[in-house]
PDB file of C-alpha atoms in Angstrom:
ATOM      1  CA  UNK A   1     -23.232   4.941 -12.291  1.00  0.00           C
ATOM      2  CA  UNK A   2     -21.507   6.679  -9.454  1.00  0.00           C
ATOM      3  CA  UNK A   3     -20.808  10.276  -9.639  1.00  0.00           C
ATOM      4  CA  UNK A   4     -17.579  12.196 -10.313  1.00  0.00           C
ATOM      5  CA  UNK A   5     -19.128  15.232  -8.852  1.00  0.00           C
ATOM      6  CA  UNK A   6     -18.983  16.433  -5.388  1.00  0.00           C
ATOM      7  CA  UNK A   7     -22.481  16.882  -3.936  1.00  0.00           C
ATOM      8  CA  UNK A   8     -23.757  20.483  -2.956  1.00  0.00           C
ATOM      9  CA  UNK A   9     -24.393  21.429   0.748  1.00  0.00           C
ATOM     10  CA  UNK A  10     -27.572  21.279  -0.086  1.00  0.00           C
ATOM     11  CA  UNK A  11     -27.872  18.270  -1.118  1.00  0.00           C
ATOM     12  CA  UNK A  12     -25.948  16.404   1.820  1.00  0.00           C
ATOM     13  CA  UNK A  13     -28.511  18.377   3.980  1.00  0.00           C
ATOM     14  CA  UNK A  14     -31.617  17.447   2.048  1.00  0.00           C
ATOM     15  CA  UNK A  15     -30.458  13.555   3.128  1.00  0.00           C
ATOM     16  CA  UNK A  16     -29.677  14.359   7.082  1.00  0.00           C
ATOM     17  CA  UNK A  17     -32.990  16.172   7.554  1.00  0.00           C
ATOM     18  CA  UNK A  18     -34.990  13.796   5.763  1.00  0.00           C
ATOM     19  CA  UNK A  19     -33.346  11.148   8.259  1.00  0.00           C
ATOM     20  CA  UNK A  20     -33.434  12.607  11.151  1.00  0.00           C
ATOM     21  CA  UNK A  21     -37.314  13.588  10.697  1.00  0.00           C
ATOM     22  CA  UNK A  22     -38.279   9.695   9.803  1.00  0.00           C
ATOM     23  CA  UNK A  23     -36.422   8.631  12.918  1.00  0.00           C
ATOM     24  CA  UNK A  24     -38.770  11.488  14.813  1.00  0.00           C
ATOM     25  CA  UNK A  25     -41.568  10.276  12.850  1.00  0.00           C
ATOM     26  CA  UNK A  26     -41.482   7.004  12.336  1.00  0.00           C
ATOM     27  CA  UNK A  27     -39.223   5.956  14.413  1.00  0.00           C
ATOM     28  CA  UNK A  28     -37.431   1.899  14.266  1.00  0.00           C
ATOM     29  CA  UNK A  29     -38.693  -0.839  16.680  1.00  0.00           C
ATOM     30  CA  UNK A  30     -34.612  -1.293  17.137  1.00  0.00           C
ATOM     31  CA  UNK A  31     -33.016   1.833  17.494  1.00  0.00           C
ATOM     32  CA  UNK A  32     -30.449   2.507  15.264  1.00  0.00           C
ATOM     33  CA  UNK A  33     -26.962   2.093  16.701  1.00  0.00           C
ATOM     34  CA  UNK A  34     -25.730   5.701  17.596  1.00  0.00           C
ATOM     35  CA  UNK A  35     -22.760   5.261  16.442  1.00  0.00           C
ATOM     36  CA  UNK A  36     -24.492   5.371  12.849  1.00  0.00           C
ATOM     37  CA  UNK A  37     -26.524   7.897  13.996  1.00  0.00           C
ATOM     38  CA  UNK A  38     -23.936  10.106  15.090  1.00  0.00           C
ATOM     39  CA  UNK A  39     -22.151   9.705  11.321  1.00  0.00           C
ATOM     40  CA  UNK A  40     -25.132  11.554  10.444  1.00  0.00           C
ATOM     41  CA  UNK A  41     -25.591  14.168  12.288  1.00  0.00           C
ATOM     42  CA  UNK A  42     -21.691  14.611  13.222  1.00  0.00           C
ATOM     43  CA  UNK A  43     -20.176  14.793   9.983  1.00  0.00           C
ATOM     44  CA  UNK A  44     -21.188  14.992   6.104  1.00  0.00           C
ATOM     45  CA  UNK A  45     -18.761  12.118   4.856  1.00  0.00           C
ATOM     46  CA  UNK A  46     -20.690   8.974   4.754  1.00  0.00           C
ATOM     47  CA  UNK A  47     -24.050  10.986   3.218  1.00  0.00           C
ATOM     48  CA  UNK A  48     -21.734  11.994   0.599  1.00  0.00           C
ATOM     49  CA  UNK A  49     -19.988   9.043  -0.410  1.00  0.00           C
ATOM     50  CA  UNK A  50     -23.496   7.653  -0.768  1.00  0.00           C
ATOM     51  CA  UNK A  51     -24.545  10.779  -2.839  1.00  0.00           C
ATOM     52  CA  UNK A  52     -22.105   9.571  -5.264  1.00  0.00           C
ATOM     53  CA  UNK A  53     -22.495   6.102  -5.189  1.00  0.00           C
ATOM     54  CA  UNK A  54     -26.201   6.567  -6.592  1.00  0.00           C
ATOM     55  CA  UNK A  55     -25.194   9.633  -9.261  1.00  0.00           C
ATOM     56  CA  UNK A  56     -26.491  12.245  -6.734  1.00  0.00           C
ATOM     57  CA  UNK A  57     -29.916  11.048  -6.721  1.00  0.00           C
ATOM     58  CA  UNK A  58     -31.394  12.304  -3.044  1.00  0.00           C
ATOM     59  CA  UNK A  59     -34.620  10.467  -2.923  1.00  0.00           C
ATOM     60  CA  UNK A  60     -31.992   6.618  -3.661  1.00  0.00           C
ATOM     61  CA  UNK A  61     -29.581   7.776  -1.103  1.00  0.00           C
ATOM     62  CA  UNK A  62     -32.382   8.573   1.571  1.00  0.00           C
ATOM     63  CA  UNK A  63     -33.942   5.239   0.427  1.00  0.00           C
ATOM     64  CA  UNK A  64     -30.739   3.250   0.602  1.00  0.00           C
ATOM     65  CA  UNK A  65     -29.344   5.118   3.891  1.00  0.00           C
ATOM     66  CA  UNK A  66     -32.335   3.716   6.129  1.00  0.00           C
ATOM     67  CA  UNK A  67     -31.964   0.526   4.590  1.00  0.00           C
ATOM     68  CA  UNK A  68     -28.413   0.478   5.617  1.00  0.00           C
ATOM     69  CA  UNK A  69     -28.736   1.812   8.995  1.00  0.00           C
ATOM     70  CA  UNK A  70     -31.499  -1.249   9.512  1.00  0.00           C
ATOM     71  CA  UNK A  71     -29.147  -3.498   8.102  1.00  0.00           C
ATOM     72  CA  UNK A  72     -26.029  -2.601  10.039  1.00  0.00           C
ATOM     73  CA  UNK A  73     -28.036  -2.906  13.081  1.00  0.00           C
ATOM     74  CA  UNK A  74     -29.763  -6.133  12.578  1.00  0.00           C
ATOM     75  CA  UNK A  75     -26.330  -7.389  11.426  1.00  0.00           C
ATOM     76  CA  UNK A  76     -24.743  -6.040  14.424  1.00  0.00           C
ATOM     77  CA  UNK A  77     -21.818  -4.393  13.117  1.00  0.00           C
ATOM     78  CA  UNK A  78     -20.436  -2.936  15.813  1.00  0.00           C
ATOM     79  CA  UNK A  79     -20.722  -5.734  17.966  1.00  0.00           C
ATOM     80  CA  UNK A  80     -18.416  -7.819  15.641  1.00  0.00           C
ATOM     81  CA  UNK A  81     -15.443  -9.515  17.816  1.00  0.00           C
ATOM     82  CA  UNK A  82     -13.052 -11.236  16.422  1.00  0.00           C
ATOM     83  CA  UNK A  83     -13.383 -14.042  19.648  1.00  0.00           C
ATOM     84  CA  UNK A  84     -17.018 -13.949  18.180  1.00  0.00           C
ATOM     85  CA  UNK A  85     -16.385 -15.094  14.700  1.00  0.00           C
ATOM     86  CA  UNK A  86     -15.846 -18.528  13.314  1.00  0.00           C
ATOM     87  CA  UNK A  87     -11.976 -19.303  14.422  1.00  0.00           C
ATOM     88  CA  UNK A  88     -11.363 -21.431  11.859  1.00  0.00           C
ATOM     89  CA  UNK A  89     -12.488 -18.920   9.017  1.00  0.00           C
ATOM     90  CA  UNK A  90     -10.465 -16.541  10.406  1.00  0.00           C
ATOM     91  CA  UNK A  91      -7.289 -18.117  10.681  1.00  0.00           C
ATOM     92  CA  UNK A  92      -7.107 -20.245   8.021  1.00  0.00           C
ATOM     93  CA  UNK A  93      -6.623 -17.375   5.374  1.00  0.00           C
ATOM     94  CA  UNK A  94     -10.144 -17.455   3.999  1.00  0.00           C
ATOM     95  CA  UNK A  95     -10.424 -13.678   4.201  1.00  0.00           C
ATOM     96  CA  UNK A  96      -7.859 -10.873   4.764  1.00  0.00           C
ATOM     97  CA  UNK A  97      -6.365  -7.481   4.796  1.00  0.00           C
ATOM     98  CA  UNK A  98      -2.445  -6.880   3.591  1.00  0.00           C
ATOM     99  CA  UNK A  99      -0.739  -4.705   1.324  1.00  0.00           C
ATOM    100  CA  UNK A 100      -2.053  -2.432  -1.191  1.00  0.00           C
ATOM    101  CA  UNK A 101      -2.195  -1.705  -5.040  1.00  0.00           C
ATOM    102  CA  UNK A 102      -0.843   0.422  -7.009  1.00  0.00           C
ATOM    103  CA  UNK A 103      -3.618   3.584  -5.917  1.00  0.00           C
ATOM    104  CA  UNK A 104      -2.435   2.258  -2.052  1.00  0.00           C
ATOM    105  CA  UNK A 105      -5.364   1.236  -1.611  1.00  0.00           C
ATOM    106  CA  UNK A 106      -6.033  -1.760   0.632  1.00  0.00           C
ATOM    107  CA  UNK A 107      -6.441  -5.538  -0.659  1.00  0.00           C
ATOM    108  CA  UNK A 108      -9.167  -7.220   0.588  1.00  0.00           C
ATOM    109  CA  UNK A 109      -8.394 -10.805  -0.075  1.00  0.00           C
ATOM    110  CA  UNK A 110     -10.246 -13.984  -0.740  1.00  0.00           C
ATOM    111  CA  UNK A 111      -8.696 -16.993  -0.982  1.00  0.00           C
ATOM    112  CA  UNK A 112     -11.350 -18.835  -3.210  1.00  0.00           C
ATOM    113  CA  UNK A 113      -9.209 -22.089  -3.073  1.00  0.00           C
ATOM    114  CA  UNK A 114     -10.566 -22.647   0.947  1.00  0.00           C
ATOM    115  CA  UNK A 115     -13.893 -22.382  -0.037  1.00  0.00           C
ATOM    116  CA  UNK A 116     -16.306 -24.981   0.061  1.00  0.00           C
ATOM    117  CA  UNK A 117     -20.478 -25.014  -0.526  1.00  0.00           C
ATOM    118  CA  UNK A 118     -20.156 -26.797   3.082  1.00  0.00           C
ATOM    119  CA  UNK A 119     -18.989 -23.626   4.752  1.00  0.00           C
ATOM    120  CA  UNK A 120     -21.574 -21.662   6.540  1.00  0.00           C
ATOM    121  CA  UNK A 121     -21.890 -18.991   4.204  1.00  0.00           C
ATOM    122  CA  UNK A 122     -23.286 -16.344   6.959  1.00  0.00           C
ATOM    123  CA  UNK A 123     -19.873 -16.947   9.568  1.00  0.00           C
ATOM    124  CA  UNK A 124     -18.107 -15.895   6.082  1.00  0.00           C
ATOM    125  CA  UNK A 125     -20.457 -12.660   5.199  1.00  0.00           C
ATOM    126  CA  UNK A 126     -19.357 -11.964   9.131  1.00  0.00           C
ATOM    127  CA  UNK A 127     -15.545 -12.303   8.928  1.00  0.00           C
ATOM    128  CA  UNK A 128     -15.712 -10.572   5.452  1.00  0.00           C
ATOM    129  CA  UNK A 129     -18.074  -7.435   7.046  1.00  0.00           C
ATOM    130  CA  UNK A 130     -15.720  -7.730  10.090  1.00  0.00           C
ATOM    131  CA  UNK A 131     -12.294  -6.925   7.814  1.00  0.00           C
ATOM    132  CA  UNK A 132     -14.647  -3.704   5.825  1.00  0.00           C
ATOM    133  CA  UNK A 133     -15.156  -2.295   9.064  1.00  0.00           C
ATOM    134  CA  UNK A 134     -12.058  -2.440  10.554  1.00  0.00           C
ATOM    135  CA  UNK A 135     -10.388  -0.777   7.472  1.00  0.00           C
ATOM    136  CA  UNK A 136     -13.205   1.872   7.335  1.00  0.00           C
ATOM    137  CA  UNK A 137     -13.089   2.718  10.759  1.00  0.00           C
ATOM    138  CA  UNK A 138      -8.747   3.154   9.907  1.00  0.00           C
ATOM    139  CA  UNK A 139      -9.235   4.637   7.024  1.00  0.00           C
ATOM    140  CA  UNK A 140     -11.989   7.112   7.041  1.00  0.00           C
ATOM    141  CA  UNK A 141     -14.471   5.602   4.701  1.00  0.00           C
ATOM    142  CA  UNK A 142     -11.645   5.019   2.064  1.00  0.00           C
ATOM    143  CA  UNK A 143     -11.846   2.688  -1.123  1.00  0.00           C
ATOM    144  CA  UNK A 144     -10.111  -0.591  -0.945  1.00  0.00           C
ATOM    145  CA  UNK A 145      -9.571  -3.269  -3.744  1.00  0.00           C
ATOM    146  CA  UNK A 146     -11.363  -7.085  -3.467  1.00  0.00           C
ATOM    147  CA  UNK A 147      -8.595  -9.607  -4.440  1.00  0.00           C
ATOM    148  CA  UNK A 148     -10.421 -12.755  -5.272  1.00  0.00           C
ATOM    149  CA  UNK A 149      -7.324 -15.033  -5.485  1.00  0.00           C
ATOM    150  CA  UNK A 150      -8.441 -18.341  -7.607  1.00  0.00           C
ATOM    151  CA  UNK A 151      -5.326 -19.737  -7.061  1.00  0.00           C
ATOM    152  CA  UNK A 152      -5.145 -23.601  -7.274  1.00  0.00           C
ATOM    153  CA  UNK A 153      -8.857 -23.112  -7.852  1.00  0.00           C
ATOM    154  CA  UNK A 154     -11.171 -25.885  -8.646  1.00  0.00           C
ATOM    155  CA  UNK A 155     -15.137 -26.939  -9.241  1.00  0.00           C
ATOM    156  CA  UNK A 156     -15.342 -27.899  -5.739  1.00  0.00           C
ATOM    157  CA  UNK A 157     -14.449 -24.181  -4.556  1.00  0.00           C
ATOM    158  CA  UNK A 158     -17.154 -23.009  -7.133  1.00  0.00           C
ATOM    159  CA  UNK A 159     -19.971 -21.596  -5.035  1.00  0.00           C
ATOM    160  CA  UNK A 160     -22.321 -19.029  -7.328  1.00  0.00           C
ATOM    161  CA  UNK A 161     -24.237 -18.240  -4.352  1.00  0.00           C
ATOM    162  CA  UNK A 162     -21.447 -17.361  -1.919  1.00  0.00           C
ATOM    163  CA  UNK A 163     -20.285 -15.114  -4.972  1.00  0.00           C
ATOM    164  CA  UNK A 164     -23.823 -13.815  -5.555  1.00  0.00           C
ATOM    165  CA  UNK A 165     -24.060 -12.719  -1.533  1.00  0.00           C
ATOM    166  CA  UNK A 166     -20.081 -11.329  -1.354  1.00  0.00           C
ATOM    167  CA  UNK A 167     -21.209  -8.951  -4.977  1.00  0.00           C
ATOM    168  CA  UNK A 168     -24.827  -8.104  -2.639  1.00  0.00           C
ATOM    169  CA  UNK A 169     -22.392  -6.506   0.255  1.00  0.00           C
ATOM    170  CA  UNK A 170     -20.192  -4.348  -1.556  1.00  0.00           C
ATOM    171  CA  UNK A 171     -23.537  -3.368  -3.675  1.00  0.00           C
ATOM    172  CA  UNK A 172     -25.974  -2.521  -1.114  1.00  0.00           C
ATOM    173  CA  UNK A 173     -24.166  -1.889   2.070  1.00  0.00           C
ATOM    174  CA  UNK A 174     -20.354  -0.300   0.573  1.00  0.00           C
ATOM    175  CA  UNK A 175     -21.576   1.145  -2.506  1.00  0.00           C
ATOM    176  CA  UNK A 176     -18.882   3.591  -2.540  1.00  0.00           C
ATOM    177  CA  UNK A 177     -15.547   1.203  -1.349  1.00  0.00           C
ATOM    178  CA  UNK A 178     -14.705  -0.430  -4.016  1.00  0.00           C
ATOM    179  CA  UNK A 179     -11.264   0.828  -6.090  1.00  0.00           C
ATOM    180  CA  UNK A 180     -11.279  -2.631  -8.259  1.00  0.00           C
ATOM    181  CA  UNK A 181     -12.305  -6.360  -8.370  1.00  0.00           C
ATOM    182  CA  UNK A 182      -9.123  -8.299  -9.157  1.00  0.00           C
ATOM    183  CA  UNK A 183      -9.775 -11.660 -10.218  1.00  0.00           C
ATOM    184  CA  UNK A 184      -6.484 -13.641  -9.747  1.00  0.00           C
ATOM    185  CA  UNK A 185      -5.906 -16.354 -11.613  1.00  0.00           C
ATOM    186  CA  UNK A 186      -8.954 -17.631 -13.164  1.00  0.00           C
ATOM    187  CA  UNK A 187      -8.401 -21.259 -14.300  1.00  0.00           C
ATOM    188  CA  UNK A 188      -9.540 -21.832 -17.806  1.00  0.00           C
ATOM    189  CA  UNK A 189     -12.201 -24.760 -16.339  1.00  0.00           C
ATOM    190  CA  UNK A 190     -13.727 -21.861 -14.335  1.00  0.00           C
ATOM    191  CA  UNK A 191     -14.060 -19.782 -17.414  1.00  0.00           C
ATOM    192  CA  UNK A 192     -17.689 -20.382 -18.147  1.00  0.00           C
ATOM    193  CA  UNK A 193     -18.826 -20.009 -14.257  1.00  0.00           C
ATOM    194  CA  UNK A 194     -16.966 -17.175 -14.267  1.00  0.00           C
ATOM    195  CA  UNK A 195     -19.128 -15.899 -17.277  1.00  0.00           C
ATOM    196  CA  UNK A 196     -21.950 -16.382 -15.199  1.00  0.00           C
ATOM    197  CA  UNK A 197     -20.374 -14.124 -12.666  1.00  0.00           C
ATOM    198  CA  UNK A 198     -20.105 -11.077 -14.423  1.00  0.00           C
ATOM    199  CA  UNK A 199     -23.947 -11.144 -15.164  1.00  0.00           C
ATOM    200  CA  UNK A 200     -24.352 -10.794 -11.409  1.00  0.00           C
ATOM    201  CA  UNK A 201     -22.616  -8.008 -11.518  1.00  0.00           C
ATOM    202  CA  UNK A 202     -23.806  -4.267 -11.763  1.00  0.00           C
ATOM    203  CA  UNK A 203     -22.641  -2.173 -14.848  1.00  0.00           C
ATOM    204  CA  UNK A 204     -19.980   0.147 -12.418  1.00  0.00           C
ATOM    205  CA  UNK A 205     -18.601  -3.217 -11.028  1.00  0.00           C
ATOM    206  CA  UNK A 206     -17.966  -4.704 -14.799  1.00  0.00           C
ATOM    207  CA  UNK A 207     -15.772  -1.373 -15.214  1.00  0.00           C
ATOM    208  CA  UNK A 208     -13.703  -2.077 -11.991  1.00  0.00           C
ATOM    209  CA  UNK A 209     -13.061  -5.654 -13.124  1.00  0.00           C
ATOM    210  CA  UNK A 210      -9.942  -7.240 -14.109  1.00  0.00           C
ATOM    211  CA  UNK A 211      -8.656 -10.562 -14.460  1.00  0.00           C
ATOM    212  CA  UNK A 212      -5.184 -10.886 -13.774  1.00  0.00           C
ATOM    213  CA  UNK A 213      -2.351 -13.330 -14.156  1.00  0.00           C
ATOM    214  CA  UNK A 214       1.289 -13.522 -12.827  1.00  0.00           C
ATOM    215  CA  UNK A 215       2.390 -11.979 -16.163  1.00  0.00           C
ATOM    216  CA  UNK A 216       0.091  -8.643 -15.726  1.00  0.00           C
ATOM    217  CA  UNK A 217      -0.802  -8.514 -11.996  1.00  0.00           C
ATOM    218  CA  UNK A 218       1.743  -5.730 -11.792  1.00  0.00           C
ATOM    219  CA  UNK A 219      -0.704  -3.345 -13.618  1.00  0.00           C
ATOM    220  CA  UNK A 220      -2.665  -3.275 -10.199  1.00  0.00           C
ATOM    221  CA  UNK A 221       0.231  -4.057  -7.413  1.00  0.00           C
ATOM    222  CA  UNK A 222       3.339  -4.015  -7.621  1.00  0.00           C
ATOM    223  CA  UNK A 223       6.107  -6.654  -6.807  1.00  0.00           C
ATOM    224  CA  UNK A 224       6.437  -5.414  -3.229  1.00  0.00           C
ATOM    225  CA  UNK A 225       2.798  -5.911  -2.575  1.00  0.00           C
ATOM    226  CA  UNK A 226       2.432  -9.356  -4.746  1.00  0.00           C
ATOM    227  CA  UNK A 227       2.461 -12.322  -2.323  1.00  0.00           C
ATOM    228  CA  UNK A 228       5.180 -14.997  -4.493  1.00  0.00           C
ATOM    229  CA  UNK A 229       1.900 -17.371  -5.085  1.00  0.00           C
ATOM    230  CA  UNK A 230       1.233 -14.447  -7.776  1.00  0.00           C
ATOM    231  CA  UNK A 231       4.356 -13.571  -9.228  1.00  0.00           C
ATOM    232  CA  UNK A 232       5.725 -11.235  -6.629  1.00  0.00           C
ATOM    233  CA  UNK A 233       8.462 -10.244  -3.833  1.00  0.00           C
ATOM    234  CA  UNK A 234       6.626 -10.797  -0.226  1.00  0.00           C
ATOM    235  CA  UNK A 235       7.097 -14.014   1.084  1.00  0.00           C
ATOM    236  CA  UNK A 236       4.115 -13.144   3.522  1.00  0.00           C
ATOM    237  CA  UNK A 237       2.130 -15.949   5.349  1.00  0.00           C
ATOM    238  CA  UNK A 238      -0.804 -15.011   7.139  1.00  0.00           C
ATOM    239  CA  UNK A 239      -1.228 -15.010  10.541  1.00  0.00           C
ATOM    240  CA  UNK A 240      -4.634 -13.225  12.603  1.00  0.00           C
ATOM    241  CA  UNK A 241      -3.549 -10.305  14.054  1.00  0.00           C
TER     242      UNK A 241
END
């Protein structure tokens, strides 16, 4: 489970160097993107939010780092436009950034109700990585909250699979982001696919997870943050911006 411990100097420097000699070594047949690169060798942050993500364990991190800097350039992170993504995803609400709970922490919303097993599940994974970055990139690497709204929910919005590949993100690539996973009014037919959900999940993400209702939601966000759909004061609609 992550750790509550700041990791040494030394540590943090036993994870650049061993970097930074693979790349000399044994070097990518796609460079990284140096934008990555230069989180590494520029500043200690990222290498220790991953230090604690993985309990301080150097050889993971190392492991898990070049994984991540593969990933984020084969995935093209950085080259993520919004005039690039799918339009209609991205307008119609699917996905989005406003307000924060109760730690002001950004929500990261998902409207479960658009979802369908006919939407192209990758054009999602690229909105949803497009909304992480931008926040991370405001933010400095801060923690955020996933707001899976379910509702007016139903079996043809269940998607395991799209759930499975949203849990593999925040695992493997944003170990370190998440503040909580609020799960918004569940409908009781969802109750045993929901079941199923949670053994997806890894142990530190069952601790982080709440299910919430209009009678409780204020535990996490307050009224001023709570769209009216769950039991709050902000009349919000979204709108790309």
């Amino acid at each position: 489970m992550p750790s509550d411990q700041e990791p040494t100097a030394e540590q943090i420097g036993q994870v650049k160097s061993s970097i930074l000699e693979k790349l000399e070594k044994e070097p990518p047949a796609v460079p990284f993107h140096p934008n990555d690169l230069k989180r590494i060798t520029d500043s200690d942050l990222w290498i220790s939010k991953l230090l604690q993500a993985y309990d301080l364990d150097v050889d993971k991190c190392i492991t898990r780092l070049w994984d991540n800097l593969a990933w984020r350039q084969s995935f093209g992170v950085y080259d993520l436009k919004e005039t690039d993504l799918n339009q209609e995803y991205l307008n119609d609400g699917s996905i989005y950034v406003h307000n924060k709970d109760k730690d002001g922490k950004p929500l990261l919303i998902l409207s479960i109700n658009k979802h369908s097993k006919s939407r192209k599940q990758e054009d999602i994974l690229r909105i949803l990585v497009f909304w992480i970055e931008r926040l991370q990139s405001d933010n400095k690497l801060e923690k955020l909250t996933l707001f899976m709204d379910m509702t007016g929910t139903g079996l043809s919005n269940l998607d395991l699979d799209f759930i499975k590949s949203i849990i593999a993100v925040f695992e493997t690539k944003y170990p370190y982001i998440l503040n909580y996973i609020l799960v918004h009014e569940l409908p009781f037919l969802l109750n045993a696919a929901f079941k199923i959900v949670k053994t997806f999940l890894p142990e530190e993400a069952l601790k982080i997870l709440k299910v919430t209702s209009k009678k409780d939601i204020v535990q996490y966000v307050d009224k001023d943050n709570c769209l009216k759909i769950w039991g709050g004061n902000d009349e919000y609609v979204y709108k790309f911006a």
